[in-house]
Each structure stands twice: as C-alpha cells, then as structure tokens.
Amino acid sequence: MEFAELSKSACLYWPKELAEEALSVSLISPLIETQEEFLSILKISSHTPTSWVDAIKLCDAISPNLFLKHLMVLSDVGGERLQRYSKDIKRIFPDGKMVFETNGKEHSYEFKSKRSWNTKNLNVEKSLLLKNIDDFSDEMMDVCMLILWAANTINNTALPKEMIDNCIIGNMIGNKEEITKFVRERYIMVSRQTGGSTANDLGHICEKYIKEKLEEKVHSYISLDGHTIEGITHNDKDLTTFDLVAKNTKTKKSIGIEVSFQVTTNSTIERKAGLAKSRKDLLNSAGHKVAYVIDGSGNFQRANAIRSIISHSDMTVNFSDNGINELAGFICETLK
C-alpha cells in the first residue's frame, strides 16, 4: 500500500476487539480509543454547566462511567483522593451546595450522594469500564460536577488548593482549541507515565492479535511461531529478531514481520524506519521478505517514517480487515 491508501483505510484508534484485550493490561487504552468522542462532547457542551449529560446520551461510543474516567485521568483525581473528598464534602460545602460561576453567570449544584466515592460505586473499576452504564448515578454526577467546576466556586475558603489546581476542565468547555490542546498533551503525558512494561505488554497484544488473524488465513505448512530466521543476523553473532516470522516449514523460506500500533506518537516507528532499509537488504539477499503492519493515529503523525518503511519493505498494510487479508495473501503467495 502507498501512504495515502494505508492511512485512508487505517483503524487509527484501537479496534474494539483489540481494545477489550488491552484493557486487561492498561486502563489507558479505552480512554485513548474514545479520546475523539470525549473531545467532541466537551466542544459542544457550553450552553449550560450540565449540557454534557445530554451530549453523552447522543454518543454511542462513550458511556457515563467512561466519561467520568476521562475526567478523573485528565484532572489527576484518582480513586483514593475522591474517597477522601467524599468524607470531607460536608466540611468543604456545609450546606451541601457548590456555588460556582461560569460565563459570567452564577450557578448552584446540590450534592446528592449517599454512598462513598470509591471506584466500585463510581463504576470506574477496570472490570466495569467497558460495560455500558446507561445513566449517571448520584455519586457519578456529583464527582463529574466537582471535577468540572470546583475551581470556579465562589466565596469558599474551605476549598482545598488541589481542587483549585486540578478541577479546571469546565473552564475549557466550548473552547475547541484550548480543550483539544489540553486533552492531547495530558494523554501524551499519561501514556508516557504508563509506559515501560505496559507499552511492551500492549505491543505483545498487538503481535498476538495479528498472529491469530493470520493463522486463520494461511496454509497449514506455514508457521508463525518464531521470531528469528536462520542465518539472518546484523552482527554475525545474534540472530535478528522480528515481531513475527512467517515460515514455510518445508523450504524454510521466511517473511520477517514488524508490527506497530501507536495511538499517541512516540519514537518507536522512527526506530523501525531507521532499520527498514538494512533489514530489507539483508532479508532479500538471503531469499526472504520483510513486511510491516502499521496503524494508530500516533504513527500516522510520523508520515516520513511510514513512507520510509513503505519504500523499504516488500509489503506494508494496516490493521484493517482488508489489510490483514492482503498480508495473508502475500504470505501464501510468497511462501508457496
């Protein structure tokens, strides 16, 4: 595929099947997957302080609990802190009401919670995030309003400084450029904080996903179990490793396959691009091929890197069904 075709048919955000498996590794993946929908809700919800509730009802991609989890992550207000807030709420707001100002108008919100603000009661536990919660409970609504508008409260000397500093998202609702910049930067930072082993685990999940899809489509004499190819080395010592290797078990002819799905941009795709030419030259000289499976909005922000990979590969596809089918056909034809 050429770059334009590759990007046009790409998934860009986690396919649901892949997102559900990734959820067992990282809470960040379903948030990344629904980032655009979350932004859309905030961009159009400036009419009243609760306009976002109606917007969520019209959005199939984001449930109330997933919206709340977005707010918690972006404002850096976690479960432990919220439990502490729920215990202190009567001290902070003695009459049970939060009086705040937005767009030059004064508003009042009355807290209705009867239970603690723990992750289970808020429906933001890992096991609950992908379940479709139909509506906001009193606890969920209270926490959303607090995170959105606490920094805008007036005449309240009991408000903790951390609320003033963190509960600021409401001020950006309706300001498309400001809210987009804030959300993008926060999720890049959060993704880096949850990097390391989590990034590696998510990488393995992507490889497993592609492997399982290909195994359903290629001939029985083609193996997808290894990560090295006999005789292929860059340093005359260690065999070069690939994310996947498709091998004809009879002829030993092989295809090294590299897999990358990045929703937030990072240097991984640049590293793969830097190695692409030498890998193709090495493999082709020994009668083998190299292929790439690339997707994710973060990767496509690095257009030059992807174009370099396309130029120095025998086949480049994305995570779409058509892309995987095309790769399976290439494997069967090359290794027949």
mmCIF file of C-alpha atoms in Angstrom:
data_model
loop_
_atom_site.group_PDB
_atom_site.id
_atom_site.type_symbol
_atom_site.label_atom_id
_atom_site.label_comp_id
_atom_site.label_asym_id
_atom_site.label_seq_id
_atom_site.Cartn_x
_atom_site.Cartn_y
_atom_site.Cartn_z
ATOM 1 C CA MET A 1 0.000 0.000 0.000
ATOM 2 C CA GLU A 2 1.062 3.576 -0.629
ATOM 3 C CA PHE A 3 0.911 6.049 2.275
ATOM 4 C CA ALA A 4 -2.378 7.680 1.207
ATOM 5 C CA GLU A 5 -4.138 4.324 0.817
ATOM 6 C CA LEU A 6 -2.614 2.994 4.044
ATOM 7 C CA SER A 7 -3.787 5.977 6.096
ATOM 8 C CA LYS A 8 -7.212 6.255 4.432
ATOM 9 C CA SER A 9 -8.258 2.707 5.356
ATOM 10 C CA ALA A 10 -6.441 2.579 8.718
ATOM 11 C CA CYS A 11 -8.212 1.918 12.020
ATOM 12 C CA LEU A 12 -6.342 4.849 13.717
ATOM 13 C CA TYR A 13 -7.892 4.026 17.110
ATOM 14 C CA TRP A 14 -7.960 0.664 18.872
ATOM 15 C CA PRO A 15 -10.331 -1.825 17.191
ATOM 16 C CA LYS A 16 -12.881 -2.878 19.828
ATOM 17 C CA GLU A 17 -11.691 -6.496 19.822
ATOM 18 C CA LEU A 18 -8.133 -5.342 20.483
ATOM 19 C CA ALA A 19 -9.169 -2.675 22.991
ATOM 20 C CA GLU A 20 -11.008 -5.197 25.158
ATOM 21 C CA GLU A 21 -7.924 -7.415 25.388
ATOM 22 C CA ALA A 22 -5.653 -4.434 26.010
ATOM 23 C CA LEU A 23 -7.886 -3.359 28.889
ATOM 24 C CA SER A 24 -6.563 -6.283 30.930
ATOM 25 C CA VAL A 25 -3.121 -4.649 30.683
ATOM 26 C CA SER A 26 -3.834 -0.939 30.785
ATOM 27 C CA LEU A 27 -6.749 1.320 31.710
ATOM 28 C CA ILE A 28 -5.411 3.925 29.295
ATOM 29 C CA SER A 29 -6.341 2.049 26.087
ATOM 30 C CA PRO A 30 -10.159 2.539 26.149
ATOM 31 C CA LEU A 31 -9.589 6.194 27.030
ATOM 32 C CA ILE A 32 -7.242 6.639 24.075
ATOM 33 C CA GLU A 33 -9.755 4.830 21.867
ATOM 34 C CA THR A 34 -12.566 7.260 22.784
ATOM 35 C CA GLN A 35 -10.487 10.435 23.013
ATOM 36 C CA GLU A 36 -12.051 11.986 19.894
ATOM 37 C CA GLU A 37 -15.609 11.340 21.085
ATOM 38 C CA PHE A 38 -14.775 12.747 24.519
ATOM 39 C CA LEU A 39 -13.393 15.899 22.909
ATOM 40 C CA SER A 40 -16.467 16.240 20.702
ATOM 41 C CA ILE A 41 -18.721 16.202 23.768
ATOM 42 C CA LEU A 42 -16.764 18.943 25.531
ATOM 43 C CA LYS A 43 -16.566 21.095 22.408
ATOM 44 C CA ILE A 44 -20.359 21.350 22.060
ATOM 45 C CA SER A 45 -21.446 21.417 25.727
ATOM 46 C CA SER A 46 -21.082 25.084 26.656
ATOM 47 C CA HIS A 47 -24.782 26.056 26.821
ATOM 48 C CA THR A 48 -25.259 25.090 30.489
ATOM 49 C CA PRO A 49 -22.949 23.543 33.122
ATOM 50 C CA THR A 50 -24.662 20.172 32.545
ATOM 51 C CA SER A 51 -25.093 20.227 28.752
ATOM 52 C CA TRP A 52 -22.556 17.386 28.500
ATOM 53 C CA VAL A 53 -25.102 14.988 30.056
ATOM 54 C CA ASP A 54 -27.409 15.328 27.049
ATOM 55 C CA ALA A 55 -24.467 15.124 24.631
ATOM 56 C CA ILE A 56 -23.370 11.808 26.160
ATOM 57 C CA LYS A 57 -26.864 10.373 25.646
ATOM 58 C CA LEU A 58 -26.428 11.017 21.918
ATOM 59 C CA CYS A 59 -22.975 9.394 21.770
ATOM 60 C CA ASP A 60 -22.841 5.604 21.439
ATOM 61 C CA ALA A 61 -19.063 5.440 21.922
ATOM 62 C CA ILE A 62 -18.882 6.902 25.442
ATOM 63 C CA SER A 63 -20.856 5.652 28.424
ATOM 64 C CA PRO A 64 -21.299 7.807 31.544
ATOM 65 C CA ASN A 65 -18.682 5.855 33.512
ATOM 66 C CA LEU A 66 -16.123 6.124 30.693
ATOM 67 C CA PHE A 67 -16.742 9.884 30.523
ATOM 68 C CA LEU A 68 -16.139 10.101 34.280
ATOM 69 C CA LYS A 69 -12.918 8.102 33.950
ATOM 70 C CA HIS A 70 -11.706 10.557 31.297
ATOM 71 C CA LEU A 71 -12.299 13.423 33.739
ATOM 72 C CA MET A 72 -10.503 11.611 36.569
ATOM 73 C CA VAL A 73 -7.417 10.869 34.469
ATOM 74 C CA LEU A 74 -7.219 14.321 32.882
ATOM 75 C CA SER A 75 -7.610 16.134 36.211
ATOM 76 C CA ASP A 76 -5.307 13.716 38.060
ATOM 77 C CA VAL A 77 -8.030 12.988 40.614
ATOM 78 C CA GLY A 78 -7.829 9.284 41.446
ATOM 79 C CA GLY A 79 -9.960 6.911 43.478
ATOM 80 C CA GLU A 80 -8.184 7.409 46.801
ATOM 81 C CA ARG A 81 -8.419 11.178 46.541
ATOM 82 C CA LEU A 82 -12.105 11.001 45.669
ATOM 83 C CA GLN A 83 -12.836 8.826 48.701
ATOM 84 C CA ARG A 84 -11.154 11.474 50.829
ATOM 85 C CA TYR A 85 -13.194 14.210 49.148
ATOM 86 C CA SER A 86 -16.446 12.323 49.801
ATOM 87 C CA LYS A 87 -15.638 12.216 53.518
ATOM 88 C CA ASP A 88 -14.819 15.939 53.542
ATOM 89 C CA ILE A 89 -17.640 17.154 51.306
ATOM 90 C CA LYS A 90 -19.816 18.426 54.176
ATOM 91 C CA ARG A 91 -16.883 20.351 55.588
ATOM 92 C CA ILE A 92 -15.994 21.870 52.203
ATOM 93 C CA PHE A 93 -19.635 22.582 51.281
ATOM 94 C CA PRO A 94 -21.509 22.865 54.639
ATOM 95 C CA ASP A 95 -24.928 23.398 53.051
ATOM 96 C CA GLY A 96 -24.356 20.591 50.541
ATOM 97 C CA LYS A 97 -24.260 23.011 47.608
ATOM 98 C CA MET A 98 -21.454 24.075 45.277
ATOM 99 C CA VAL A 99 -21.957 27.654 44.120
ATOM 100 C CA PHE A 100 -19.815 28.449 41.091
ATOM 101 C CA GLU A 101 -19.537 30.895 38.227
ATOM 102 C CA THR A 102 -19.114 30.252 34.520
ATOM 103 C CA ASN A 103 -19.553 32.541 31.512
ATOM 104 C CA GLY A 104 -20.378 35.393 33.877
ATOM 105 C CA LYS A 105 -23.346 33.562 35.427
ATOM 106 C CA GLU A 106 -23.727 32.112 38.904
ATOM 107 C CA HIS A 107 -24.911 28.521 39.294
ATOM 108 C CA SER A 108 -25.647 26.216 42.220
ATOM 109 C CA TYR A 109 -25.279 22.442 42.323
ATOM 110 C CA GLU A 110 -26.600 20.298 45.173
ATOM 111 C CA PHE A 111 -24.667 17.134 46.018
ATOM 112 C CA LYS A 112 -26.893 14.047 46.255
ATOM 113 C CA SER A 113 -24.510 11.170 47.055
ATOM 114 C CA LYS A 114 -25.494 8.666 49.694
ATOM 115 C CA ARG A 115 -22.507 6.361 49.188
ATOM 116 C CA SER A 116 -18.719 6.724 49.268
ATOM 117 C CA TRP A 117 -16.967 7.855 46.098
ATOM 118 C CA ASN A 118 -14.968 4.657 45.634
ATOM 119 C CA THR A 119 -14.194 3.186 42.211
ATOM 120 C CA LYS A 120 -16.867 0.500 42.531
ATOM 121 C CA ASN A 121 -19.662 2.936 43.382
ATOM 122 C CA LEU A 122 -18.477 5.220 40.580
ATOM 123 C CA ASN A 123 -18.432 2.322 38.072
ATOM 124 C CA VAL A 124 -14.843 3.067 37.043
ATOM 125 C CA GLU A 125 -13.222 -0.165 38.186
ATOM 126 C CA LYS A 126 -11.258 -1.871 35.414
ATOM 127 C CA SER A 127 -13.853 -4.652 35.151
ATOM 128 C CA LEU A 128 -16.685 -2.125 34.704
ATOM 129 C CA LEU A 129 -15.178 0.361 32.255
ATOM 130 C CA LEU A 130 -16.306 -1.338 29.063
ATOM 131 C CA LYS A 131 -19.762 -2.144 30.425
ATOM 132 C CA ASN A 132 -22.417 0.199 29.105
ATOM 133 C CA ILE A 133 -23.738 2.064 32.154
ATOM 134 C CA ASP A 134 -26.936 3.725 30.927
ATOM 135 C CA ASP A 135 -27.060 6.778 33.179
ATOM 136 C CA PHE A 136 -25.211 8.742 35.836
ATOM 137 C CA SER A 137 -25.738 7.629 39.417
ATOM 138 C CA ASP A 138 -25.885 10.366 42.058
ATOM 139 C CA GLU A 139 -22.281 9.592 43.000
ATOM 140 C CA MET A 140 -21.068 9.742 39.387
ATOM 141 C CA MET A 141 -22.902 13.012 38.740
ATOM 142 C CA ASP A 142 -21.521 14.595 41.915
ATOM 143 C CA VAL A 143 -17.945 13.690 41.020
ATOM 144 C CA CYS A 144 -18.294 14.902 37.417
ATOM 145 C CA MET A 145 -19.622 18.266 38.589
ATOM 146 C CA LEU A 146 -16.878 18.574 41.197
ATOM 147 C CA ILE A 147 -14.083 17.807 38.727
ATOM 148 C CA LEU A 148 -15.526 20.142 36.098
ATOM 149 C CA TRP A 149 -16.448 23.156 38.226
ATOM 150 C CA ALA A 150 -14.792 23.084 41.679
ATOM 151 C CA ALA A 151 -12.121 25.583 40.625
ATOM 152 C CA ASN A 152 -14.905 28.042 39.759
ATOM 153 C CA THR A 153 -16.557 28.028 43.187
ATOM 154 C CA ILE A 154 -17.111 31.435 44.764
ATOM 155 C CA ASN A 155 -16.900 32.553 48.387
ATOM 156 C CA ASN A 156 -15.490 29.225 49.583
ATOM 157 C CA THR A 157 -12.358 29.424 51.720
ATOM 158 C CA ALA A 158 -12.558 25.717 52.645
ATOM 159 C CA LEU A 159 -11.859 24.549 49.093
ATOM 160 C CA PRO A 160 -8.560 22.561 49.025
ATOM 161 C CA LYS A 161 -5.822 24.006 46.823
ATOM 162 C CA GLU A 162 -5.567 20.755 44.882
ATOM 163 C CA MET A 163 -9.199 21.181 43.792
ATOM 164 C CA ILE A 164 -8.476 24.721 42.633
ATOM 165 C CA ASP A 165 -5.432 23.491 40.693
ATOM 166 C CA ASN A 166 -6.880 20.296 39.207
ATOM 167 C CA CYS A 167 -10.644 20.748 38.790
ATOM 168 C CA ILE A 168 -10.403 23.180 35.873
ATOM 169 C CA ILE A 169 -11.756 21.313 32.849
ATOM 170 C CA GLY A 170 -15.128 23.099 32.931
ATOM 171 C CA ASN A 171 -13.427 26.387 32.073
ATOM 172 C CA MET A 172 -12.354 24.943 28.711
ATOM 173 C CA ILE A 173 -15.718 23.522 27.631
ATOM 174 C CA GLY A 174 -16.728 25.032 24.291
ATOM 175 C CA ASN A 175 -13.222 26.357 23.563
ATOM 176 C CA LYS A 176 -12.246 23.908 20.828
ATOM 177 C CA GLU A 177 -8.575 24.825 20.534
ATOM 178 C CA GLU A 178 -7.902 25.037 24.273
ATOM 179 C CA ILE A 179 -9.665 21.794 25.232
ATOM 180 C CA THR A 180 -8.076 19.891 22.334
ATOM 181 C CA LYS A 181 -4.586 21.075 23.289
ATOM 182 C CA PHE A 182 -5.171 20.232 26.970
ATOM 183 C CA VAL A 183 -6.517 16.721 26.319
ATOM 184 C CA ARG A 184 -3.851 15.849 23.734
ATOM 185 C CA GLU A 185 -0.994 16.981 25.990
ATOM 186 C CA ARG A 186 -2.420 15.257 29.065
ATOM 187 C CA TYR A 187 -2.848 11.936 27.296
ATOM 188 C CA ILE A 188 0.652 12.062 25.848
ATOM 189 C CA MET A 189 1.952 12.634 29.382
ATOM 190 C CA VAL A 190 -0.260 9.911 30.869
ATOM 191 C CA SER A 191 0.813 7.477 28.150
ATOM 192 C CA ARG A 192 4.451 8.143 28.970
ATOM 193 C CA GLN A 193 3.776 7.624 32.673
ATOM 194 C CA THR A 194 2.164 4.259 31.953
ATOM 195 C CA GLY A 195 4.946 3.287 29.548
ATOM 196 C CA GLY A 196 7.676 0.711 30.073
ATOM 197 C CA SER A 197 6.273 -2.718 30.824
ATOM 198 C CA THR A 198 2.751 -1.601 29.904
ATOM 199 C CA ALA A 199 3.911 -0.450 26.461
ATOM 200 C CA ASN A 200 5.708 -3.766 25.971
ATOM 201 C CA ASP A 201 2.634 -5.719 27.056
ATOM 202 C CA LEU A 202 0.417 -3.752 24.671
ATOM 203 C CA GLY A 203 2.947 -4.417 21.907
ATOM 204 C CA HIS A 204 2.736 -8.150 22.577
ATOM 205 C CA ILE A 205 -1.067 -7.967 22.471
ATOM 206 C CA CYS A 206 -0.873 -6.332 19.015
ATOM 207 C CA GLU A 207 1.515 -9.040 17.799
ATOM 208 C CA LYS A 208 -0.755 -11.769 19.186
ATOM 209 C CA TYR A 209 -3.776 -10.154 17.522
ATOM 210 C CA ILE A 210 -2.100 -10.107 14.088
ATOM 211 C CA LYS A 211 -0.699 -13.619 14.537
ATOM 212 C CA GLU A 212 -4.114 -15.087 15.387
ATOM 213 C CA LYS A 213 -5.760 -13.310 12.451
ATOM 214 C CA LEU A 214 -3.096 -14.602 10.040
ATOM 215 C CA GLU A 215 -3.190 -18.164 11.372
ATOM 216 C CA GLU A 216 -6.858 -18.332 10.364
ATOM 217 C CA LYS A 217 -5.965 -17.460 6.772
ATOM 218 C CA VAL A 218 -2.587 -19.012 5.810
ATOM 219 C CA HIS A 219 -1.775 -22.588 4.735
ATOM 220 C CA SER A 220 -1.098 -25.253 7.365
ATOM 221 C CA TYR A 221 2.542 -25.652 6.281
ATOM 222 C CA ILE A 222 3.234 -22.013 7.188
ATOM 223 C CA SER A 223 4.375 -21.438 10.778
ATOM 224 C CA LEU A 224 4.003 -18.148 12.661
ATOM 225 C CA ASP A 225 5.629 -19.323 15.899
ATOM 226 C CA GLY A 226 9.175 -17.934 15.698
ATOM 227 C CA HIS A 227 10.857 -14.544 15.966
ATOM 228 C CA THR A 228 14.152 -15.228 14.154
ATOM 229 C CA ILE A 229 15.222 -16.510 10.730
ATOM 230 C CA GLU A 230 18.105 -18.930 10.391
ATOM 231 C CA GLY A 231 21.243 -17.193 9.114
ATOM 232 C CA ILE A 232 19.826 -13.656 9.394
ATOM 233 C CA THR A 233 21.980 -11.507 11.671
ATOM 234 C CA HIS A 234 23.186 -7.913 11.746
ATOM 235 C CA ASN A 235 26.314 -8.565 13.793
ATOM 236 C CA ASP A 236 27.450 -12.096 12.850
ATOM 237 C CA LYS A 237 26.625 -13.144 16.405
ATOM 238 C CA ASP A 238 22.974 -12.836 17.424
ATOM 239 C CA LEU A 239 20.082 -13.669 15.121
ATOM 240 C CA THR A 240 17.976 -10.630 14.183
ATOM 241 C CA THR A 241 14.614 -10.668 15.961
ATOM 242 C CA PHE A 242 11.276 -9.768 14.389
ATOM 243 C CA ASP A 243 7.877 -9.239 15.990
ATOM 244 C CA LEU A 244 6.613 -12.201 13.960
ATOM 245 C CA VAL A 245 8.117 -14.597 11.430
ATOM 246 C CA ALA A 246 6.071 -16.456 8.820
ATOM 247 C CA LYS A 247 7.996 -19.542 7.660
ATOM 248 C CA ASN A 248 7.398 -22.314 5.151
ATOM 249 C CA THR A 249 8.228 -25.321 7.334
ATOM 250 C CA LYS A 250 9.325 -27.317 4.265
ATOM 251 C CA THR A 251 11.509 -24.845 2.350
ATOM 252 C CA LYS A 252 12.435 -22.609 5.348
ATOM 253 C CA LYS A 253 11.718 -19.557 3.199
ATOM 254 C CA SER A 254 10.508 -16.811 5.551
ATOM 255 C CA ILE A 255 8.985 -13.364 5.943
ATOM 256 C CA GLY A 256 10.019 -11.154 8.860
ATOM 257 C CA ILE A 257 7.006 -9.156 10.073
ATOM 258 C CA GLU A 258 7.155 -5.959 12.148
ATOM 259 C CA VAL A 259 4.008 -4.765 13.956
ATOM 260 C CA SER A 260 3.267 -1.293 15.360
ATOM 261 C CA PHE A 261 0.026 0.275 16.626
ATOM 262 C CA GLN A 262 0.545 3.637 18.344
ATOM 263 C CA VAL A 263 -2.329 5.971 19.219
ATOM 264 C CA THR A 264 -0.038 8.550 20.846
ATOM 265 C CA THR A 265 3.025 9.481 18.845
ATOM 266 C CA ASN A 266 6.418 8.236 20.018
ATOM 267 C CA SER A 267 9.797 7.228 18.597
ATOM 268 C CA THR A 268 9.046 3.516 18.087
ATOM 269 C CA ILE A 269 8.035 3.973 14.461
ATOM 270 C CA GLU A 270 11.121 6.134 13.849
ATOM 271 C CA ARG A 271 13.319 3.299 15.134
ATOM 272 C CA LYS A 272 11.625 0.797 12.835
ATOM 273 C CA ALA A 273 12.021 3.208 9.915
ATOM 274 C CA GLY A 274 15.723 3.612 10.675
ATOM 275 C CA LEU A 275 16.245 -0.141 10.439
ATOM 276 C CA ALA A 276 13.965 -0.730 7.448
ATOM 277 C CA LYS A 277 16.496 -0.474 4.597
ATOM 278 C CA SER A 278 19.156 -2.665 6.201
ATOM 279 C CA ARG A 279 16.554 -5.281 7.166
ATOM 280 C CA LYS A 280 15.110 -5.443 3.658
ATOM 281 C CA ASP A 281 18.554 -5.668 2.062
ATOM 282 C CA LEU A 282 19.611 -8.403 4.488
ATOM 283 C CA LEU A 283 16.469 -10.481 4.054
ATOM 284 C CA ASN A 284 16.170 -10.074 0.284
ATOM 285 C CA SER A 285 19.801 -11.057 -0.246
ATOM 286 C CA ALA A 286 19.066 -14.359 1.504
ATOM 287 C CA GLY A 287 15.851 -15.018 -0.439
ATOM 288 C CA HIS A 288 13.459 -13.858 2.285
ATOM 289 C CA LYS A 289 10.980 -10.963 2.521
ATOM 290 C CA VAL A 290 10.015 -8.318 5.088
ATOM 291 C CA ALA A 291 6.529 -6.966 5.832
ATOM 292 C CA TYR A 292 5.067 -4.324 8.159
ATOM 293 C CA VAL A 293 1.674 -3.981 9.848
ATOM 294 C CA ILE A 294 1.287 -0.339 10.918
ATOM 295 C CA ASP A 295 -1.671 1.553 12.356
ATOM 296 C CA GLY A 296 -2.705 4.093 15.005
ATOM 297 C CA SER A 297 -3.147 7.854 14.778
ATOM 298 C CA GLY A 298 0.183 8.432 16.546
ATOM 299 C CA ASN A 299 2.094 6.510 13.894
ATOM 300 C CA PHE A 300 0.419 8.376 11.049
ATOM 301 C CA GLN A 301 1.584 11.667 12.553
ATOM 302 C CA ARG A 302 5.081 10.459 11.591
ATOM 303 C CA ALA A 303 4.380 10.379 7.872
ATOM 304 C CA ASN A 304 8.022 10.480 6.763
ATOM 305 C CA ALA A 305 8.862 7.452 8.890
ATOM 306 C CA ILE A 306 5.973 5.460 7.413
ATOM 307 C CA ARG A 307 6.884 6.487 3.864
ATOM 308 C CA SER A 308 10.448 5.293 4.522
ATOM 309 C CA ILE A 309 9.143 1.946 5.764
ATOM 310 C CA ILE A 310 6.895 1.561 2.706
ATOM 311 C CA SER A 311 9.878 2.287 0.444
ATOM 312 C CA HIS A 312 11.987 -0.357 2.189
ATOM 313 C CA SER A 313 9.524 -3.204 2.609
ATOM 314 C CA ASP A 314 8.075 -5.940 0.447
ATOM 315 C CA MET A 315 4.594 -5.388 1.871
ATOM 316 C CA THR A 316 3.085 -2.781 4.208
ATOM 317 C CA VAL A 317 -0.510 -2.999 5.453
ATOM 318 C CA ASN A 318 -2.646 -1.637 8.298
ATOM 319 C CA PHE A 319 -4.792 -3.347 10.972
ATOM 320 C CA SER A 320 -7.987 -3.227 8.884
ATOM 321 C CA ASP A 321 -9.595 -6.495 7.779
ATOM 322 C CA ASN A 322 -8.587 -5.741 4.191
ATOM 323 C CA GLY A 323 -5.029 -5.030 5.297
ATOM 324 C CA ILE A 324 -4.715 -8.319 7.167
ATOM 325 C CA ASN A 325 -6.305 -10.216 4.260
ATOM 326 C CA GLU A 326 -3.819 -8.615 1.880
ATOM 327 C CA LEU A 327 -0.909 -9.620 4.113
ATOM 328 C CA ALA A 328 -2.216 -13.192 4.404
ATOM 329 C CA GLY A 329 -2.441 -13.397 0.615
ATOM 330 C CA PHE A 330 1.112 -12.073 0.277
ATOM 331 C CA ILE A 331 2.382 -14.667 2.777
ATOM 332 C CA CYS A 332 0.637 -17.557 0.999
ATOM 333 C CA GLU A 333 1.854 -16.442 -2.427
ATOM 334 C CA THR A 334 5.451 -15.783 -1.302
ATOM 335 C CA LEU A 335 5.853 -18.960 0.751
ATOM 336 C CA LYS A 336 4.036 -21.415 -1.542
#
